[in-house]
Tab-separated table of C-alpha atoms in Angstrom:
chain	number	residue	atom	x	y	z
A	1401	UNK	CA	40.496	22.502	-2.492
A	1402	UNK	CA	41.623	19.620	-0.326
A	1403	UNK	CA	41.207	17.313	-3.313
A	1404	UNK	CA	44.936	16.669	-3.679
A	1405	UNK	CA	45.361	15.806	0.005
A	1406	UNK	CA	42.476	13.312	-0.244
A	1407	UNK	CA	43.890	11.878	-3.472
A	1408	UNK	CA	47.276	11.393	-1.797
A	1409	UNK	CA	45.742	9.582	1.200
A	1410	UNK	CA	43.348	7.373	-0.754
A	1411	UNK	CA	45.157	6.668	-4.041
A	1412	UNK	CA	48.789	7.810	-4.165
A	1413	UNK	CA	50.077	6.388	-0.853
A	1414	UNK	CA	48.671	2.854	-1.406
A	1415	UNK	CA	49.918	2.866	-5.020
A	1416	UNK	CA	53.407	3.989	-3.935
A	1417	UNK	CA	53.465	1.363	-1.167
A	1418	UNK	CA	52.739	-1.336	-3.700
A	1419	UNK	CA	55.077	0.012	-6.404
A	1420	UNK	CA	58.052	0.710	-4.122
A	1421	UNK	CA	57.484	-2.345	-1.905
A	1422	UNK	CA	57.174	-0.352	1.311
A	1423	UNK	CA	55.301	-1.996	4.192
A	1424	UNK	CA	55.036	1.006	6.528
A	1425	UNK	CA	52.731	3.861	5.449
A	1426	UNK	CA	54.998	6.401	7.152
A	1427	UNK	CA	57.991	5.339	5.041
A	1428	UNK	CA	56.255	6.337	1.787
A	1429	UNK	CA	57.777	9.520	0.244
A	1430	UNK	CA	55.754	12.636	1.081
A	1431	UNK	CA	55.901	16.299	0.158
A	1432	UNK	CA	57.337	18.415	2.988
A	1433	UNK	CA	57.200	21.948	1.583
A	1434	UNK	CA	57.075	24.108	-1.525
A	1435	UNK	CA	59.449	27.063	-1.856
A	1436	UNK	CA	59.139	29.848	-4.431
A	1437	UNK	CA	62.234	31.973	-4.965
A	1438	UNK	CA	62.886	35.109	-7.022
A	1439	UNK	CA	66.383	36.539	-7.419
A	1440	UNK	CA	66.230	40.321	-7.609
A	1441	UNK	CA	69.389	40.663	-9.711
A	1442	UNK	CA	69.585	44.061	-11.390
A	1443	UNK	CA	66.450	45.258	-9.632
A	1444	UNK	CA	68.171	45.369	-6.226
A	1445	UNK	CA	68.091	49.151	-6.025
A	1446	UNK	CA	64.764	49.634	-7.838
A	1447	UNK	CA	62.045	50.034	-5.180
A	1448	UNK	CA	59.213	49.726	-7.733
A	1449	UNK	CA	60.604	46.403	-8.990
A	1450	UNK	CA	60.866	45.047	-5.434
A	1451	UNK	CA	57.236	46.086	-4.786
A	1452	UNK	CA	56.163	44.366	-8.028
A	1453	UNK	CA	57.924	41.119	-7.082
A	1454	UNK	CA	56.435	41.277	-3.575
A	1455	UNK	CA	52.891	41.743	-4.868
A	1456	UNK	CA	53.354	39.015	-7.501
A	1457	UNK	CA	54.573	36.437	-4.969
A	1458	UNK	CA	51.804	37.440	-2.551
A	1459	UNK	CA	49.135	36.990	-5.230
A	1460	UNK	CA	50.539	33.646	-6.397
A	1461	UNK	CA	50.947	32.106	-2.937
A	1462	UNK	CA	48.677	34.037	-0.587
A	1463	UNK	CA	51.633	34.700	1.725
A	1464	UNK	CA	53.963	37.651	2.114
A	1465	UNK	CA	57.504	36.868	0.886
A	1466	UNK	CA	60.631	37.324	2.982
A	1467	UNK	CA	63.953	38.681	1.749
A	1468	UNK	CA	66.879	36.333	1.221
A	1469	UNK	CA	70.202	37.793	2.261
A	1470	UNK	CA	73.686	37.331	0.813
A	1471	UNK	CA	75.787	34.946	2.898
A	1472	UNK	CA	79.073	36.469	1.763
A	1473	UNK	CA	80.339	39.500	-0.120
A	1474	UNK	CA	81.117	39.222	-3.838
A	1475	UNK	CA	82.830	42.332	-5.200
A	1476	UNK	CA	82.275	41.503	-8.887
A	1477	UNK	CA	78.493	41.493	-8.412
A	1478	UNK	CA	78.609	44.470	-5.993
A	1479	UNK	CA	77.037	42.352	-3.262
A	1480	UNK	CA	77.826	42.756	0.423
A	1481	UNK	CA	77.202	40.224	3.165
A	1482	UNK	CA	73.714	40.631	4.624
A	1483	UNK	CA	72.377	42.519	1.588
A	1484	UNK	CA	68.888	41.608	0.309
A	1485	UNK	CA	69.399	39.672	-2.941
A	1486	UNK	CA	66.099	37.859	-3.435
A	1487	UNK	CA	62.693	36.948	-2.075
A	1488	UNK	CA	61.174	33.627	-1.115
A	1489	UNK	CA	57.941	32.107	0.120
A	1490	UNK	CA	57.672	28.720	1.847
A	1491	UNK	CA	54.333	26.920	1.669
A	1492	UNK	CA	53.269	24.078	3.957
A	1493	UNK	CA	49.953	22.439	4.797
A	1494	UNK	CA	46.743	23.237	2.880
A	1495	UNK	CA	48.291	26.130	0.914
A	1496	UNK	CA	51.039	23.791	-0.282
A	1497	UNK	CA	48.538	21.244	-1.604
A	1498	UNK	CA	46.436	23.958	-3.261
A	1499	UNK	CA	49.541	25.383	-4.936
A	1500	UNK	CA	50.696	21.979	-6.257
A	1501	UNK	CA	47.221	21.226	-7.582
A	1502	UNK	CA	47.112	24.591	-9.367
A	1503	UNK	CA	50.686	24.155	-10.635
A	1504	UNK	CA	49.927	20.843	-12.354
A	1505	UNK	CA	46.414	21.621	-13.620
A	1506	UNK	CA	46.693	25.282	-14.640
A	1507	UNK	CA	50.203	26.741	-14.596
A	1508	UNK	CA	52.207	24.144	-16.555
A	1509	UNK	CA	49.734	24.163	-19.479
A	1510	UNK	CA	50.017	27.986	-19.615
A	1511	UNK	CA	53.820	27.944	-20.044
A	1512	UNK	CA	54.837	28.930	-23.552
A	1513	UNK	CA	56.305	26.032	-25.615
A	1514	UNK	CA	55.773	23.562	-22.760
A	1515	UNK	CA	56.428	19.976	-23.829
A	1516	UNK	CA	56.742	18.328	-20.450
A	1517	UNK	CA	59.162	18.424	-17.545
A	1518	UNK	CA	62.646	16.989	-17.905
A	1519	UNK	CA	63.420	14.038	-15.625
A	1520	UNK	CA	66.499	15.990	-14.503
A	1521	UNK	CA	64.132	18.424	-12.716
A	1522	UNK	CA	64.110	15.861	-9.884
A	1523	UNK	CA	67.488	15.825	-8.109
A	1524	UNK	CA	69.324	12.890	-6.489
A	1525	UNK	CA	67.531	13.515	-3.180
A	1526	UNK	CA	64.104	13.263	-4.851
A	1527	UNK	CA	63.300	16.999	-4.713
A	1528	UNK	CA	61.647	18.787	-7.652
A	1529	UNK	CA	63.058	22.042	-9.082
A	1530	UNK	CA	61.545	24.032	-11.932
A	1531	UNK	CA	62.384	27.527	-13.112
A	1532	UNK	CA	59.766	29.684	-14.797
A	1533	UNK	CA	61.242	32.239	-17.202
A	1534	UNK	CA	58.111	34.379	-17.019
A	1535	UNK	CA	55.896	34.790	-13.984
A	1536	UNK	CA	52.832	35.419	-16.186
A	1537	UNK	CA	52.329	31.642	-16.487
A	1538	UNK	CA	50.526	31.816	-13.144
A	1539	UNK	CA	46.790	32.570	-13.417
A	1540	UNK	CA	46.861	35.173	-10.612
A	1541	UNK	CA	49.067	37.463	-12.707
A	1542	UNK	CA	47.442	39.090	-15.731
A	1543	UNK	CA	49.766	39.994	-18.593
A	1544	UNK	CA	48.084	43.410	-18.994
A	1545	UNK	CA	49.365	44.811	-15.702
A	1546	UNK	CA	52.949	43.528	-16.102
A	1547	UNK	CA	55.563	46.086	-17.116
A	1548	UNK	CA	58.668	44.000	-16.361
A	1549	UNK	CA	58.867	40.206	-16.501
A	1550	UNK	CA	60.792	38.212	-13.934
A	1551	UNK	CA	61.393	34.523	-13.507
A	1552	UNK	CA	60.846	32.423	-10.461
A	1553	UNK	CA	62.075	29.106	-9.126
A	1554	UNK	CA	59.730	26.495	-7.646
A	1555	UNK	CA	61.246	23.844	-5.364
A	1556	UNK	CA	59.196	20.982	-3.944
A	1557	UNK	CA	61.006	19.244	-1.080
A	1558	UNK	CA	60.130	15.610	-0.376
A	1559	UNK	CA	61.046	12.976	2.197
A	1560	UNK	CA	62.242	10.570	-0.509
A	1561	UNK	CA	65.898	9.599	-0.461
A	1562	UNK	CA	66.456	8.906	-4.167
A	1563	UNK	CA	65.630	10.357	-7.561
A	1564	UNK	CA	63.748	7.197	-8.515
A	1565	UNK	CA	61.383	7.433	-5.523
A	1566	UNK	CA	60.908	11.159	-6.073
A	1567	UNK	CA	60.018	10.612	-9.740
A	1568	UNK	CA	57.550	7.897	-8.765
A	1569	UNK	CA	55.886	10.273	-6.283
A	1570	UNK	CA	55.626	13.160	-8.757
A	1571	UNK	CA	54.330	10.915	-11.545
A	1572	UNK	CA	51.656	9.587	-9.165
A	1573	UNK	CA	50.663	13.190	-8.424
A	1574	UNK	CA	50.182	13.846	-12.150
A	1575	UNK	CA	53.272	15.902	-13.008
A	1576	UNK	CA	53.694	15.955	-16.825
A	1577	UNK	CA	57.194	14.508	-17.340
A	1578	UNK	CA	58.648	13.979	-20.814
A	1579	UNK	CA	58.531	10.404	-22.037
C-alpha cells in the first residue's frame, strides 16, 4: 500500500511547490510522524481494560503501544509522578503512510455523524489533531467484541511552520475538511 507515498512524490509535492511558491523540494511541508494516544482515565486500575486498549491499539496500528507516565503528581485525580496514565503508539515510514491512507479512505467515513473535519483541527504549527469518541470507527475493531468503548487521539506531526501550510498539505492529501 505504498500508493500514498507515490502520490505524495508525484502529485502532492509538485502541487504544493507551485501553490506555496517554494523553489526547493526539501522545503515543502512533509509528514514526520503519526501518534495515537489513549488516556486510561478511570480504567487505570482495571487490568482487563488495559489489556483491551493494548490489543485495540495493536490491531489498529500493527505496533505494540507504550505506556505514558505522569510527569507530576496531582492529588485531586489520585495520580502520582511516574504512574502509567495512558498509552501511545508512534508510526513512521510505511506504516505511517498506510495508516493515513486508511484514515482518510475508510475510518473518517465510518465515524457516526461525520460532516467533515473542522479547520481548527490543524494547529498554528501545521500539525493535525483529531479525537475519536469511539474506537469502533476503525475497521480493525469489530463492534461485536467490544464491551467498553474508549476514545483515542490521532496527531499527525508535519514539518510545516504555519496553519495555512499545514491545511494546504492535508487538503492535498485528501482530508475531508468542512467548507
